[in-house]
Coordinates of C-alpha atoms and ligand atoms in Angstrom, one line a residue:
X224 CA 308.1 101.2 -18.4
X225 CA 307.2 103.9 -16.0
X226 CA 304.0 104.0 -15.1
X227 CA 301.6 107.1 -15.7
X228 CA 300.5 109.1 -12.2
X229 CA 297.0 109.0 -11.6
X230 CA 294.9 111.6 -9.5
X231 CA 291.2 111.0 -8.7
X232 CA 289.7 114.4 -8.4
X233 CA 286.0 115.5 -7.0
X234 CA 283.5 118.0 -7.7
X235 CA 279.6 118.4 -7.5
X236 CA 278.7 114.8 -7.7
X237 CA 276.9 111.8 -5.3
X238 CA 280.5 110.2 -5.8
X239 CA 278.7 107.3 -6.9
X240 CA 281.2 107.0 -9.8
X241 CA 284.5 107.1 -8.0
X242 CA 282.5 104.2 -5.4
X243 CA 282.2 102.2 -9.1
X244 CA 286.1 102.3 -9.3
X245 CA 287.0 101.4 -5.5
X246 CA 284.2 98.4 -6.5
X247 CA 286.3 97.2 -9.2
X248 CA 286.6 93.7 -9.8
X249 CA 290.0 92.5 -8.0
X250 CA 291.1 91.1 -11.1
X251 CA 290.3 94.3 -13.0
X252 CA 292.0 96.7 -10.0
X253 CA 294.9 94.4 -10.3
X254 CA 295.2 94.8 -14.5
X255 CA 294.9 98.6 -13.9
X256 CA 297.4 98.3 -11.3
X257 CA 300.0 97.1 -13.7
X258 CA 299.5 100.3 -15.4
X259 CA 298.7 103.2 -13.5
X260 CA 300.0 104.5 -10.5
X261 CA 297.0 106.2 -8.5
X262 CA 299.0 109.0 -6.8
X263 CA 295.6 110.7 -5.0
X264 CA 292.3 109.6 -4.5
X265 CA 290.6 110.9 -1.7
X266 CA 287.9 108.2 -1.2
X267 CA 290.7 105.1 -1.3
X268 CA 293.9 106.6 -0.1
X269 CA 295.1 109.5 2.0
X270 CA 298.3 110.6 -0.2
X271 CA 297.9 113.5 -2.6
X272 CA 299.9 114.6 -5.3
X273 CA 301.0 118.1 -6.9
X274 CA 302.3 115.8 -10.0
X275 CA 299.9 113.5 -12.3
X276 CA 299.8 112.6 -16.0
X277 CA 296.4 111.4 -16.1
X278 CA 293.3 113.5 -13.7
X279 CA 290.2 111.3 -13.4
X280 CA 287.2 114.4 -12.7
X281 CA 283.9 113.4 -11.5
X282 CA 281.3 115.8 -10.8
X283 CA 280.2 119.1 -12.7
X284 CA 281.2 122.8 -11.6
X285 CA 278.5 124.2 -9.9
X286 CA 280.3 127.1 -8.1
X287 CA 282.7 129.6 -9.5
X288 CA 284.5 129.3 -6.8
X289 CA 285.6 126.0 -8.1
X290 CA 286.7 127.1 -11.6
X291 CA 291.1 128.3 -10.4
X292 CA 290.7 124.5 -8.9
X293 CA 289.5 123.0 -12.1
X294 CA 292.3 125.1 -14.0
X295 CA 294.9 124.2 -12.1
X296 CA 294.4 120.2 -12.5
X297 CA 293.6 120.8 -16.4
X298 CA 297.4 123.1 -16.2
X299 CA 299.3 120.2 -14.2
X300 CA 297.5 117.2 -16.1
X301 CA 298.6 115.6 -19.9
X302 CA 295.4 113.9 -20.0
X303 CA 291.6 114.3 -18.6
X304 CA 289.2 112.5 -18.3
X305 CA 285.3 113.7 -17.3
X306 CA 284.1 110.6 -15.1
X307 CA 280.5 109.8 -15.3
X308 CA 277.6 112.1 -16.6
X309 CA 277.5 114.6 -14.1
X310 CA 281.4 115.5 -15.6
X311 CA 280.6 115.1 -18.9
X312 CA 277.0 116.1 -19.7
X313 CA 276.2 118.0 -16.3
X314 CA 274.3 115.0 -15.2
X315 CA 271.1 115.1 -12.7
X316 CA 273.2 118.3 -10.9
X317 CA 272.1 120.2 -14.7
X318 CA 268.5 119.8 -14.0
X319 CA 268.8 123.2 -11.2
X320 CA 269.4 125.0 -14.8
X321 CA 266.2 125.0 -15.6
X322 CA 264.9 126.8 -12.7
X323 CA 264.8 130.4 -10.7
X324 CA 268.3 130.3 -8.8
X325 CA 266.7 131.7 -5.9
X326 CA 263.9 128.2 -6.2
X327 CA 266.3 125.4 -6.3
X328 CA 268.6 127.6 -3.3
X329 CA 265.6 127.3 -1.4
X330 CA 264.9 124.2 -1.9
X331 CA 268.2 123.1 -0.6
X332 CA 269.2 125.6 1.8
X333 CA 265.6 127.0 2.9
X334 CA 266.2 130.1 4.9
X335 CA 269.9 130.2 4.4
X336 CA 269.5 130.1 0.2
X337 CA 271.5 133.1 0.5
X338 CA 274.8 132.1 2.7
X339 CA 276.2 129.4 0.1
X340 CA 277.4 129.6 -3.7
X341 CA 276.1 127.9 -6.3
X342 CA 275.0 128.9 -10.0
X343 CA 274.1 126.7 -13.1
X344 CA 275.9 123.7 -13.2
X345 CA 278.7 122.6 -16.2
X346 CA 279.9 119.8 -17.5
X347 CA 283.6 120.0 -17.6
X348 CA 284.5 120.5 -21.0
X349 CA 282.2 124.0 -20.8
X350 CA 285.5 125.1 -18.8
X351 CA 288.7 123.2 -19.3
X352 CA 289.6 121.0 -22.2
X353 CA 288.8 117.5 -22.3
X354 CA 290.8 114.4 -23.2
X355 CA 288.3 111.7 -22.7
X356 CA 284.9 111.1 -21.0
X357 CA 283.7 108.2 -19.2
X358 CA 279.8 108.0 -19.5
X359 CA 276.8 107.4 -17.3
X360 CA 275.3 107.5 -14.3
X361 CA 276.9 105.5 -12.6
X362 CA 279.7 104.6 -14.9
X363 CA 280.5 100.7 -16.3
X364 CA 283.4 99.9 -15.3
X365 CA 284.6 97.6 -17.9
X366 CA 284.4 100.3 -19.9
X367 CA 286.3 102.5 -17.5
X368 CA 289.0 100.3 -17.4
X369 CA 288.8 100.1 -21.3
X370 CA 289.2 103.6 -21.7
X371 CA 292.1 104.2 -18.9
X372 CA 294.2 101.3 -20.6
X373 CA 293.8 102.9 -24.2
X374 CA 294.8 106.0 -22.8
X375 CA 297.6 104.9 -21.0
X376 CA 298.8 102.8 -24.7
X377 CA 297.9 106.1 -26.4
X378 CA 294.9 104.7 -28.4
X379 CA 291.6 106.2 -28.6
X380 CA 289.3 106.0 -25.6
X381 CA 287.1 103.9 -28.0
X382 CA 283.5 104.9 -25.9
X383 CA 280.3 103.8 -28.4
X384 CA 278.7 106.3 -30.6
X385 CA 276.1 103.8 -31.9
X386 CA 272.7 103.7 -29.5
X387 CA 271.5 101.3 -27.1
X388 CA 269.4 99.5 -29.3
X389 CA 271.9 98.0 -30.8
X390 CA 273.0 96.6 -27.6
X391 CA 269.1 96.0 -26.7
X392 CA 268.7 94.0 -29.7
X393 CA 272.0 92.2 -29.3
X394 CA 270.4 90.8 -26.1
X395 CA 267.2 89.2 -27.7
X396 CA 265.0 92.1 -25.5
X397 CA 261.4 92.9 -26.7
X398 CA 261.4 96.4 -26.7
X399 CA 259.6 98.2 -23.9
X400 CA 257.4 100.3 -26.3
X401 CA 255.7 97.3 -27.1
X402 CA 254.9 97.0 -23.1
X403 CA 253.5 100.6 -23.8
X404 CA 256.7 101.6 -21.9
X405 CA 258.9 104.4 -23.7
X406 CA 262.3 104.3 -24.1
X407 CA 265.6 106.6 -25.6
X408 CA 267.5 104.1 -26.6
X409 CA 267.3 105.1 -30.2
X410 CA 269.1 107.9 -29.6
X411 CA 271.6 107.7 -26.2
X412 CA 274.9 106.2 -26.5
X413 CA 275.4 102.2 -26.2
X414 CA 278.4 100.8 -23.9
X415 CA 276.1 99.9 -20.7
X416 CA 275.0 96.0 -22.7
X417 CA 271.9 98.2 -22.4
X418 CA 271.2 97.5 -18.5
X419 CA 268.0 99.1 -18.2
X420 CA 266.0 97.3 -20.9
X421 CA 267.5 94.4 -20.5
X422 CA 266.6 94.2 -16.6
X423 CA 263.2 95.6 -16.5
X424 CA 263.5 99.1 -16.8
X425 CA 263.9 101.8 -20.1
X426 CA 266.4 103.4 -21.1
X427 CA 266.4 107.0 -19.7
X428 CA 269.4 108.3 -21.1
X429 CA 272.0 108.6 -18.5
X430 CA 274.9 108.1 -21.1
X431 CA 274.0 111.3 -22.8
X432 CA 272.7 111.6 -26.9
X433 CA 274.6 109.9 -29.1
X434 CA 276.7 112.4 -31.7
X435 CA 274.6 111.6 -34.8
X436 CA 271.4 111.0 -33.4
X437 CA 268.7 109.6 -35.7
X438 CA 266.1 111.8 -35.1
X439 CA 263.6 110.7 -37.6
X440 CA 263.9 107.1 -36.0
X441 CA 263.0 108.4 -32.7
X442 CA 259.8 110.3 -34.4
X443 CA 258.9 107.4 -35.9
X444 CA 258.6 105.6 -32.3
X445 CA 256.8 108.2 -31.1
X446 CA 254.4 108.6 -34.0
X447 CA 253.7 104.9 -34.0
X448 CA 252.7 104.7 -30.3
X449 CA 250.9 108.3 -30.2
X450 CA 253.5 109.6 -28.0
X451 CA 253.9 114.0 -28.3
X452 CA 257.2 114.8 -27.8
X453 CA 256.6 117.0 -24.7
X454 CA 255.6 113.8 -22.8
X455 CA 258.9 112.6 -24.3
X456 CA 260.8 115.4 -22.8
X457 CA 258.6 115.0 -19.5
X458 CA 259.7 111.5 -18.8
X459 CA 263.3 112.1 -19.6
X460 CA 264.2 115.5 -18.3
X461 CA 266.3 113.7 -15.8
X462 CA 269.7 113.9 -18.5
X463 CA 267.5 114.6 -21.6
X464 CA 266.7 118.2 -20.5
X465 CA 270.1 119.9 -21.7
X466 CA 269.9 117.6 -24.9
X467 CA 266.7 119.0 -25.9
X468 CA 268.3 121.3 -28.9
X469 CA 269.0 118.3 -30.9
X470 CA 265.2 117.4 -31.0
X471 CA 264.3 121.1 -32.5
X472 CA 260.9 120.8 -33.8
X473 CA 259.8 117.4 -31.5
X474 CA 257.6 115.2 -33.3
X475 CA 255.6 118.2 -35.5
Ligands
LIG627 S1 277.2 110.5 -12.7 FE1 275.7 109.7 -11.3 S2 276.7 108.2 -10.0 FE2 278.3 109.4 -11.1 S3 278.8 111.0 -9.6 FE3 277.2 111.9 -10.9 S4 275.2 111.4 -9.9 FE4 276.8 110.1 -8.9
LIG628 S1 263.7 101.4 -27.6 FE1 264.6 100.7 -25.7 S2 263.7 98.7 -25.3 FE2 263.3 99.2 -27.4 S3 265.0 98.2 -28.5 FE3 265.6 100.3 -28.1 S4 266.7 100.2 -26.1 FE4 265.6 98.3 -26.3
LIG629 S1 270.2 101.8 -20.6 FE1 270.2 104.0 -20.8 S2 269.8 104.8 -18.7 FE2 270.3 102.6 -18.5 S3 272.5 102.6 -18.1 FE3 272.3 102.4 -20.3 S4 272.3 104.6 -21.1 FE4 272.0 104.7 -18.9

């Protein structure tokens, strides 16, 4: 069988997910080896390729500038796949949306805001068509491989659309509201063996809202431990903020 090209391919992002992939277990590399070819990718190799069936995109699209770049992988490429939250829900680069452009450009560029490009940033699928996503921030990368071997056997990417809880539970956790701590795992999508509640931490919703989210269940939470919705929001604006539309009337 021959084996599908891979390219690796980078845009506004800490590269943090790509890093996950070059961290692979060897056994795991070795698996996806048997599979894949990986004909470019910048932070392991220094080939590059103007062919590829499969184009792995981290990052969002933060310039305009970037857009004929995007187009031109999405034109050469069978199949895409958004790596990681920033690519497929904006991620922590979406949070600049919700300012002045001149603010955050000052924040980052002080009294040269004005030499460098940059407007709101988009997930990739808010400019090319989209195959599959991987989720989080970072990625897991069981679940990466998972999804880059379906793909390659033409089966669905098979990424959870049931919510961390589930997981939570799974793992015999007391919940963190009962610590007084809030959490979105109610409503953000499982496939991380919930790693923040089950080490310490809350879920804050770097996987993105689940498709069908049950709202009234997250409500409920809230109402039970006196929580308004705005200090919901607060707390997660990190990946929550762009989601906000699917809690229309917060906990009225
Ligand atoms: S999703 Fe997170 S880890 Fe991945 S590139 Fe974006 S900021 Fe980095
Ligand atoms: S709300 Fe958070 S801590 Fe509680 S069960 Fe769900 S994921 Fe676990
Ligand atoms: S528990 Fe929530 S914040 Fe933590 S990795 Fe999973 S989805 Fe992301």
């Amino acid at each position: 069988m021959t084996k599908p090209k891979v390219a690796f391919f980078d845009f506004s992002s800490c590269e943090g997910c790509q890093l996950c992939v070059l961290d692979l277990a060897p056994q795991d590399l070795l698996d996806l080896l048997e599979v894949i070819d990986i004909v470019e990718f910048r932070e392991a190799i220094s080939e590059k390729s103007d062919t590829y069936d499969i184009a792995i995109i981290e990052g969002s699209i933060t310039r305009d500038s970037d857009i004929p770049r995007l187009k031109k992988i999405r034109e050469t490429a069978k199949v895409l796949i958004a790596l990681g939250a920033c690519a497929a829900i904006g991620g922590i680069n979406a949070l600049k949306n919700f300012q002045p452009k001149e603010a955050y450009q000052r924040d980052v560029y002080a009294d040269d805001f004005n030499k460098f490009e940059t407007t709101t940033a988009r997930a990739i699928h808010e400019v090319v068509k989209v195959d599959a996503f991987i989720p989080g921030c970072p990625i897991d990368t069981s679940e990466f491989v998972r999804v880059v071997k379906n793909l390659v056997l033409g089966k669905k990417p098979d990424i959870p659309t049931y919510p961390v809880c589930v997981e939570c539970k799974r793992n015999e956790n007391i919940c963190v509201y009962e610590k007084g701590i809030q959490c979105l795992g109610p409503v953000v999508r499982a496939g991380c063996n919930a790693r923040c509640p089950s080490n310490g931490g809350y879920c804050f919703g770097c996987r993105g809202i689940i498709p069908e989210p049950n709202l009234h269940s997250q409500k409920d939470i809230m109402q039970k431990y006196n929580l308004s919705f705005e200090q919901m929001l607060g707390k997660f604006k990190l990946f929550l903020e762009r989601n906000k539309e699917v809690f229309p009337d917060g906990n009225k």
